[in-house]
Rosetta silent file (secondary structure, phi, psi, omega in degrees, C-alpha in Angstrom):
SEQUENCE: MTRLVHVCTVLMVVFCASCGRQNKPDSPKEKTRYETQDASASSWIYTKYEYTDSIGKSLIIQNSFPKGVTKYTNPDGEVYNYVVFFNRVSNETDNPLELKIEFPVNSYEVPPLPGKYFNVLVPPDTMTLDKESLFNYGLTDLKPFLDTCIHKPSSLKRTINSKESSGFYVVILCLVEGAHGVMRTGLSLKGQNLFYRIKIDGSKSNTKSSDKEIQIGSINLKNLMLKKST
SCORE:     score description
SCORE:     0.000 S_00000001
   1 L     0.000  -43.820  178.952   14.115  -16.646  -12.784 S_00000001
   2 H   -59.357  -42.260  179.726   12.816  -19.213  -10.256 S_00000001
   3 H   -63.766  -40.045  179.905   16.047  -18.914   -8.235 S_00000001
   4 H   -63.757  -43.425  178.222   15.780  -15.102   -8.203 S_00000001
   5 H   -60.783  -41.309  179.967   12.191  -15.242   -6.917 S_00000001
   6 H   -63.258  -43.007  179.905   13.281  -17.691   -4.195 S_00000001
   7 H   -63.333  -44.018  179.823   16.134  -15.410   -3.067 S_00000001
   8 H   -63.229  -38.753  178.729   13.865  -12.358   -2.920 S_00000001
   9 H   -63.160  -42.516  179.141   11.288  -14.311   -0.945 S_00000001
  10 H   -61.798  -42.594  179.951   13.922  -15.368    1.598 S_00000001
  11 H   -61.906  -42.030  179.570   15.080  -11.764    2.038 S_00000001
  12 H   -65.451  -39.521  179.260   11.539  -10.578    2.697 S_00000001
  13 H   -62.471  -43.121  179.616   10.945  -13.363    5.211 S_00000001
  14 H   -60.599  -46.245 -177.439   14.119  -12.428    7.115 S_00000001
  15 H   -67.312  -42.159 -179.071   13.145   -8.741    7.256 S_00000001
  16 H   -65.595  -42.827 -175.621    9.549   -9.425    8.197 S_00000001
  17 H   -69.932  -34.022 -172.165   10.436  -11.926   10.904 S_00000001
  18 H   -98.985  -33.488 -172.636   13.140   -9.857   12.543 S_00000001
  19 H  -105.270  -17.171 -175.976   12.242   -6.215   11.981 S_00000001
  20 L  -132.962   42.735 -174.538    8.465   -6.113   11.833 S_00000001
  21 L   -61.165  124.618 -174.238    7.149   -8.762   14.167 S_00000001
  22 L   -98.587  -20.262 -171.226    3.375   -8.382   14.439 S_00000001
  23 L  -104.760  -53.476 -175.226    2.365  -11.021   16.957 S_00000001
  24 L  -141.630  114.891  178.893    4.867  -11.554   19.769 S_00000001
  25 L   -67.938  148.071  179.099    7.985   -9.485   20.499 S_00000001
  26 L   -78.054  162.367  179.344   11.100  -11.398   21.402 S_00000001
  27 L   -81.604  131.949  179.948   12.655  -11.143   24.842 S_00000001
  28 L   -63.776  143.816 -176.489   15.609   -8.730   24.997 S_00000001
  29 L   -90.678  -10.790 -178.245   18.928  -10.452   25.562 S_00000001
  30 L  -124.164  145.804  175.954   20.526   -7.616   27.477 S_00000001
  31 L  -141.641   98.253 -174.932   19.552   -5.841   30.668 S_00000001
  32 E  -120.759  179.325  178.497   21.992   -3.118   31.611 S_00000001
  33 L   -59.531  -28.835 -176.213   21.991    0.131   33.496 S_00000001
  34 L   -98.686   -3.476 -176.331   21.127    1.904   30.276 S_00000001
  35 E  -153.273  109.917 -179.238   18.538   -0.502   28.918 S_00000001
  36 E  -128.292  140.232  178.887   15.903   -2.370   30.909 S_00000001
  37 L   -69.626  132.683  178.092   12.859   -4.223   29.720 S_00000001
  38 L   -87.387  114.099 -176.947    9.598   -2.559   30.726 S_00000001
  39 L   -92.780    8.827 -177.994    7.398   -5.240   32.255 S_00000001
  40 L   -82.250 -159.207 -163.945    4.424   -2.905   32.710 S_00000001
  41 L   -38.354  -46.619 -168.359    1.205   -2.469   30.748 S_00000001
  42 L  -100.882  131.289  175.826    2.320   -2.843   27.127 S_00000001
  43 L   -77.519   -7.723 -179.878    3.864   -5.929   25.539 S_00000001
  44 L   -94.709    0.441  177.466    5.063   -3.682   22.718 S_00000001
  45 E   -87.269  120.671 -178.817    7.416   -1.645   24.902 S_00000001
  46 E   -84.901  -52.270 -179.991   10.997   -2.788   24.370 S_00000001
  47 E  -133.772  155.905  178.056   12.876   -0.461   26.728 S_00000001
  48 E  -138.354  130.255  176.483   12.042    2.094   29.390 S_00000001
  49 E  -118.160  131.265  177.522   14.312    4.793   30.817 S_00000001
  50 E  -120.913  127.448 -179.560   13.346    6.732   33.929 S_00000001
  51 E  -119.155  138.325 -177.598   15.168    9.909   34.934 S_00000001
  52 E  -119.837  147.387  177.016   14.556   11.754   38.203 S_00000001
  53 L   -92.153 -171.400 -172.958   15.154   15.352   39.251 S_00000001
  54 L   -66.968  -19.063  179.140   16.430   16.647   42.584 S_00000001
  55 L  -108.733   13.339  174.041   13.034   16.248   44.265 S_00000001
  56 L    86.820    7.144  176.642   12.337   12.784   42.880 S_00000001
  57 L   -81.491  149.202 -168.016    9.999   13.729   40.021 S_00000001
  58 E  -113.298  150.181  163.679   10.421   11.639   36.866 S_00000001
  59 E  -117.566  124.883 -174.418   10.822   11.932   33.132 S_00000001
  60 E  -118.578  131.250  175.258   10.068    8.576   31.469 S_00000001
  61 E  -116.807  126.032  176.443   10.998    7.492   27.938 S_00000001
  62 E  -115.718  136.077 -179.109    9.478    4.325   26.466 S_00000001
  63 E  -120.206  134.339 -174.227   10.713    2.755   23.211 S_00000001
  64 E   -91.130  164.694  163.412    8.697    0.243   21.220 S_00000001
  65 L   -71.470  161.997  175.154    9.466   -2.895   19.291 S_00000001
  66 L   -72.801  156.297  179.076    9.202   -2.498   15.490 S_00000001
  67 E  -150.160  139.966  176.025    5.905   -3.144   13.798 S_00000001
  68 E    80.290  127.125  170.801    4.731   -3.465   10.225 S_00000001
  69 E  -124.943  117.964 -176.154    6.840   -4.255    7.163 S_00000001
  70 E  -134.833  141.919  175.865    5.661   -2.531    4.024 S_00000001
  71 E   -82.487  144.573  177.591    7.237   -1.963    0.649 S_00000001
  72 E  -140.117  134.531  176.339    7.612    1.563   -0.587 S_00000001
  73 E  -111.954  121.656 -177.118    8.842    2.800   -3.973 S_00000001
  74 L   -79.031  171.971 -177.129   10.207    6.335   -4.000 S_00000001
  75 L   -59.857  -19.341  178.363    9.705    8.776   -6.923 S_00000001
  76 L   -90.384    1.550  177.854   13.058    7.647   -8.401 S_00000001
  77 L    89.285    4.218  177.237   11.914    4.014   -8.542 S_00000001
  78 L   -77.917  137.373 -175.738   14.030    2.743   -5.632 S_00000001
  79 E  -103.610  130.077 -178.343   12.288    0.032   -3.598 S_00000001
  80 E  -124.062  156.327  159.553   12.463    0.059    0.203 S_00000001
  81 E  -103.759  144.847  174.702   11.088   -1.877    3.122 S_00000001
  82 E  -133.465  151.365  175.121   10.056    0.213    6.090 S_00000001
  83 E  -126.724  158.248 -175.726    9.191   -0.465    9.727 S_00000001
  84 E  -117.983  133.048  172.518    7.494    1.739   12.292 S_00000001
  85 E  -119.026  162.601  166.884    8.558    2.420   15.886 S_00000001
  86 E  -133.920  154.916  176.607    7.078    4.720   18.478 S_00000001
  87 E  -126.965  137.957 -179.286    8.544    6.608   21.421 S_00000001
  88 E  -125.685  127.102 -178.574    6.513    7.883   24.362 S_00000001
  89 E  -114.870  123.252 -179.817    7.729   10.612   26.702 S_00000001
  90 E  -112.855  124.046 -177.782    5.966   11.136   30.046 S_00000001
  91 E  -102.990  100.509  178.669    6.664   14.312   31.994 S_00000001
  92 L  -100.864    9.361  177.089    5.992   13.782   35.679 S_00000001
  93 L   -80.467 -179.019 -178.757    8.097   16.775   36.738 S_00000001
  94 L   -93.626    4.651 -175.051    6.648   20.109   37.798 S_00000001
  95 L  -125.127  150.105  175.544    7.857   21.956   34.689 S_00000001
  96 L   -63.415  144.935  179.357    6.891   21.960   30.987 S_00000001
  97 E  -106.073  123.904  174.596    9.196   19.895   28.788 S_00000001
  98 E  -100.224  113.919 -175.235   10.440   21.361   25.513 S_00000001
  99 E  -106.567  125.115  178.504   11.420   18.491   23.221 S_00000001
 100 E  -128.565  124.784 -177.057   13.515   19.133   20.101 S_00000001
 101 E  -133.459  139.583  171.275   14.562   16.315   17.755 S_00000001
 102 E  -147.747  125.484  174.077   16.273   16.228   14.364 S_00000001
 103 E   -96.367  117.439  176.362   17.573   13.217   12.444 S_00000001
 104 L   -68.225  159.341  172.801   20.304   14.213    9.973 S_00000001
 105 L   -70.668  146.933  177.081   20.421   12.643    6.522 S_00000001
 106 L    57.625   47.875 -179.962   22.812    9.676    6.218 S_00000001
 107 L   -83.555  -39.279 -172.004   23.049    9.065    9.964 S_00000001
 108 E  -125.732  116.972  179.338   23.100    5.255    9.972 S_00000001
 109 E   -77.003  141.921  176.478   24.892    3.159    7.383 S_00000001
 110 L   -76.055  120.131 -172.899   23.251   -0.110    6.287 S_00000001
 111 L   -50.465  -47.384 -177.213   25.661   -2.875    7.440 S_00000001
 112 L   -85.104    1.750 -177.305   25.625   -5.005    4.251 S_00000001
 113 L  -129.689   79.402  179.069   25.573   -1.968    1.912 S_00000001
 114 L   -54.493  133.424 -179.467   28.602    0.302    2.453 S_00000001
 115 L    87.332   -4.958  175.526   27.808    3.838    1.354 S_00000001
 116 L  -111.402  149.670 -171.496   24.039    3.289    1.655 S_00000001
 117 E  -130.781  150.449  168.135   22.042    4.552    4.612 S_00000001
 118 E   -66.805  143.588  171.685   18.856    3.943    6.525 S_00000001
 119 E   -98.635  117.811 -176.865   16.356    6.740    6.078 S_00000001
 120 E  -110.758  115.502 -172.848   15.082    7.772    9.519 S_00000001
 121 E  -126.171  147.596  178.875   11.966    9.941    9.421 S_00000001
 122 L  -118.481  100.738  176.334    9.632   11.441   12.022 S_00000001
 123 L   -64.030  157.700 -178.407    6.060   11.928   10.738 S_00000001
 124 L   -77.231   -7.467 -176.397    4.093   14.787   12.330 S_00000001
 125 L   -65.168  154.293  174.751    1.390   12.416   13.631 S_00000001
 126 E  -101.170  130.147  177.784    0.844   11.816   17.345 S_00000001
 127 L   -91.709  125.919  176.124    0.905    8.230   18.574 S_00000001
 128 L  -115.712  153.413 -171.018   -1.670    7.433   21.277 S_00000001
 129 H   -65.040  -20.715  177.670   -1.849    4.224   23.281 S_00000001
 130 H   -70.118   -9.270 -179.964   -5.228    3.225   21.837 S_00000001
 131 H   -96.611   -0.316 -173.479   -3.401    2.606   18.528 S_00000001
 132 L   -54.410  -39.336 -174.116   -0.954    0.050   19.932 S_00000001
 133 L   -82.703   -7.129 -175.226   -2.750   -2.982   18.502 S_00000001
 134 L   -82.919  157.566  174.760   -3.169   -1.507   15.008 S_00000001
 135 H   -58.916  136.153 -177.441   -0.998   -2.162   11.982 S_00000001
 136 H    56.525   27.910 -177.508    1.952    0.267   11.969 S_00000001
 137 H    53.835   30.630  176.311    0.713    1.414   15.396 S_00000001
 138 H    85.189    3.668  178.739   -2.084    3.244   13.593 S_00000001
 139 L   -78.217  124.333 -175.350    0.167    5.310   11.330 S_00000001
 140 L  -129.864  171.026  175.114   -1.552    5.763    7.947 S_00000001
 141 L    52.993   48.485 -176.394   -1.235    7.676    4.649 S_00000001
 142 L   -80.202  -28.386 -170.202    2.551    7.564    4.708 S_00000001
 143 H   -56.086  -47.274  179.217    3.305    7.645    0.989 S_00000001
 144 H   -60.252  -37.864  177.983    2.872   11.422    0.413 S_00000001
 145 H   -65.305  -46.047 -179.676    5.057   12.118    3.461 S_00000001
 146 H   -64.513  -42.135  179.576    7.747    9.660    2.343 S_00000001
 147 H   -56.717  -37.688 -175.936    7.718   10.955   -1.231 S_00000001
 148 H   -84.170  -34.145 -165.972    8.438   14.472    0.019 S_00000001
 149 H  -113.227   -2.072 -168.660   10.783   13.792    2.937 S_00000001
 150 L   -58.498  -32.496 -178.408   12.719   10.583    2.264 S_00000001
 151 L  -112.217   29.572 -179.904   16.034   12.310    1.508 S_00000001
 152 L  -123.088  156.727  171.251   15.673   15.254    3.900 S_00000001
 153 L   -59.508  149.751 -177.580   16.502   15.805    7.581 S_00000001
 154 E  -123.686  132.009 -173.223   13.510   14.995    9.768 S_00000001
 155 E  -135.693  163.358 -179.945   12.598   17.010   12.851 S_00000001
 156 E  -151.182  136.400  172.583   10.065   17.312   15.637 S_00000001
 157 E  -130.934  128.483  178.795    9.335   19.962   18.282 S_00000001
 158 E  -144.151  147.463  170.496    6.830   19.398   21.067 S_00000001
 159 E  -105.511  124.966  178.034    5.899   20.867   24.407 S_00000001
 160 E  -114.523  110.149 -176.444    4.868   18.294   27.002 S_00000001
 161 L   -70.011  164.553  178.292    3.263   19.932   30.008 S_00000001
 162 L   -56.451  134.475  178.513    3.708   18.774   33.579 S_00000001
 163 L    68.704   22.667  177.054    1.904   15.476   34.302 S_00000001
 164 E  -123.068  163.401  178.315    1.291   14.865   30.586 S_00000001
 165 E  -128.367  157.536  175.771    2.633   12.385   27.996 S_00000001
 166 E  -147.401  139.548  178.959    3.199   12.511   24.257 S_00000001
 167 E  -118.397  145.739  177.042    3.997    9.818   21.700 S_00000001
 168 E  -140.383  160.092 -177.339    5.585   10.114   18.280 S_00000001
 169 E   -98.136  151.525  167.055    6.526    7.776   15.455 S_00000001
 170 E  -128.839  124.225  179.237    9.880    6.978   13.889 S_00000001
 171 E  -108.014  127.223 -179.318    9.845    5.334   10.444 S_00000001
 172 E  -116.536  123.174 -179.714   13.010    3.578    9.269 S_00000001
 173 E  -109.346  146.799  176.808   13.438    2.693    5.598 S_00000001
 174 E  -143.382  137.699  173.490   16.026    0.412    4.039 S_00000001
 175 E   -53.653  137.995 -173.283   16.678   -0.593    0.454 S_00000001
 176 H   -51.549  -40.230 -175.918   15.226   -4.077    0.002 S_00000001
 177 H   -70.830  -12.556  178.795   18.598   -5.670   -0.735 S_00000001
 178 H  -106.807    3.132 -172.722   19.976   -4.428    2.604 S_00000001
 179 L   -84.685   76.850  178.887   17.018   -5.352    4.803 S_00000001
 180 L  -129.309  154.499  171.695   18.537   -8.148    6.889 S_00000001
 181 L    93.969  168.895 -179.612   18.943   -8.771   10.596 S_00000001
 182 E   -89.844  122.445 -178.252   17.142   -7.979   13.829 S_00000001
 183 E  -105.631  132.271  173.116   16.586   -4.245   14.321 S_00000001
 184 E  -135.967  144.790 -177.664   16.109   -2.578   17.696 S_00000001
 185 E  -134.980  166.357  177.221   16.081    1.146   18.470 S_00000001
 186 E  -167.933  138.003  172.806   15.880    3.440   21.457 S_00000001
 187 E   -95.963  135.123  179.114   15.679    7.079   22.487 S_00000001
 188 E  -145.762  172.885 -173.082   17.595    8.012   25.639 S_00000001
 189 E  -125.353  135.825  172.558   18.854   11.031   27.543 S_00000001
 190 E  -133.396  107.750 -171.228   22.337   12.108   28.634 S_00000001
 191 L    67.567 -124.696  175.372   22.254   15.405   30.473 S_00000001
 192 L  -103.701    7.833 -177.444   19.992   17.586   28.339 S_00000001
 193 E  -100.009  138.197  177.812   20.927   15.823   25.099 S_00000001
 194 E   -97.637  137.548  179.747   18.779   13.214   23.382 S_00000001
 195 E  -125.191  146.670  177.525   20.381   10.213   21.689 S_00000001
 196 E  -124.246  130.574 -175.816   18.930    7.636   19.294 S_00000001
 197 E  -116.238  132.579  172.725   20.418    4.173   18.980 S_00000001
 198 E  -119.734  123.246  178.232   19.941    1.682   16.151 S_00000001
 199 E  -115.830  131.517  175.821   21.189   -1.867   16.671 S_00000001
 200 E  -121.564  120.486  174.669   21.270   -4.451   13.897 S_00000001
 201 E  -102.478  105.154 -177.339   22.048   -8.067   14.740 S_00000001
 202 L   -97.724   11.197 -172.923   22.968   -9.742   11.470 S_00000001
 203 H   -62.541  -38.270 -177.152   24.268  -12.990   12.942 S_00000001
 204 H   -79.463  -17.110  178.926   21.286  -15.124   11.907 S_00000001
 205 H  -107.607   10.105  178.113   21.227  -13.743    8.369 S_00000001
 206 L    57.417   37.087  175.571   25.014  -13.980    7.900 S_00000001
 207 L  -122.684  168.900 -175.878   25.302  -10.223    7.443 S_00000001
 208 L   -69.543  136.556  176.223   27.285   -7.561    9.253 S_00000001
 209 L   -87.846  161.986 -178.392   25.985   -6.352   12.612 S_00000001
 210 E  -151.912  146.864  177.422   25.878   -2.711   13.637 S_00000001
 211 E  -149.687  107.212 -175.578   25.299   -0.687   16.802 S_00000001
 212 E  -137.294  137.957  178.583   25.382    3.099   16.555 S_00000001
 213 E  -125.542  131.778  179.220   24.087    5.908   18.744 S_00000001
 214 E  -129.957  154.607  174.424   23.952    9.567   17.667 S_00000001
 215 E   -77.033  130.098 -176.972   22.825   12.805   19.263 S_00000001
 216 E  -125.320   -1.665 -177.924   19.548   13.913   17.697 S_00000001
 217 E   173.733 -161.760 -175.650   18.211   16.667   19.948 S_00000001
 218 E  -156.107  166.522  172.258   17.754   18.200   23.352 S_00000001
 219 E  -127.841  167.167 -178.237   15.365   19.032   26.180 S_00000001
 220 L   -92.812  -14.987 -176.079   15.142   22.090   28.423 S_00000001
 221 L   -77.785  142.852 -177.537   15.025   20.290   31.784 S_00000001
 222 L  -114.120  165.212  170.795   18.234   20.103   33.818 S_00000001
 223 L    60.280   37.562  174.893   19.728   17.888   36.514 S_00000001
 224 L   -94.322  135.263 -179.457   17.925   14.682   35.537 S_00000001
 225 E  -120.167  139.012  178.783   19.612   11.459   36.584 S_00000001
 226 E   -65.847  128.057  179.145   18.978    7.968   35.227 S_00000001
 227 L   -82.513  126.687  179.878   17.212    5.866   37.804 S_00000001
 228 L   -72.243  141.147  176.475   18.876    2.489   38.316 S_00000001
 229 L   -73.782  152.620 -179.047   16.677   -0.558   37.939 S_00000001
 230 L  -109.607    0.000    0.000   16.169   -2.721   41.012 S_00000001
């Protein structure tokens, strides 16, 4: 029994330290054309993508580090850990932005658990920057939402007017026994299609790593090009 408690404690420490860091985000190890660290206002922003139209107006997507590790037990008695991310979309173009997102069920397989999947959910709440310092970025009362939606596709539709921004949450759940490794995520744009990427680095926990990107939605704006970092 003592050995079992010790093993469970180690697993929780690994997940908490790597996926839900509350104090200081780690420095990203990669800086490519498609992923650059945002050195501006927020220390919780992991990546920033800027896309420009033909007249130089921008659409900006910011992706956060994970925050908060909380246990959740679903109505069937399965125990999960979950972490919270947020994404912020700023529309600096001259046209309204129609944002449509849907995460299918069973999109991302858990590396150490073949046949088991992360549950990726989008709560209806709006994330505002004044909540950045709060636990779970200010997202509360999740249990009723998770109980109802954990095994369903999750979607979001928003209109972001010209010169306005909007933030939304993404909650990722994993069965406790599969919650290992460093998790990083990001929303990005290719043409008018939105893609979501989940990367798991399992090297420090001796588990399988994973890096998968899927199409999850679209926008109405055309002819946006990714701005290269300088």
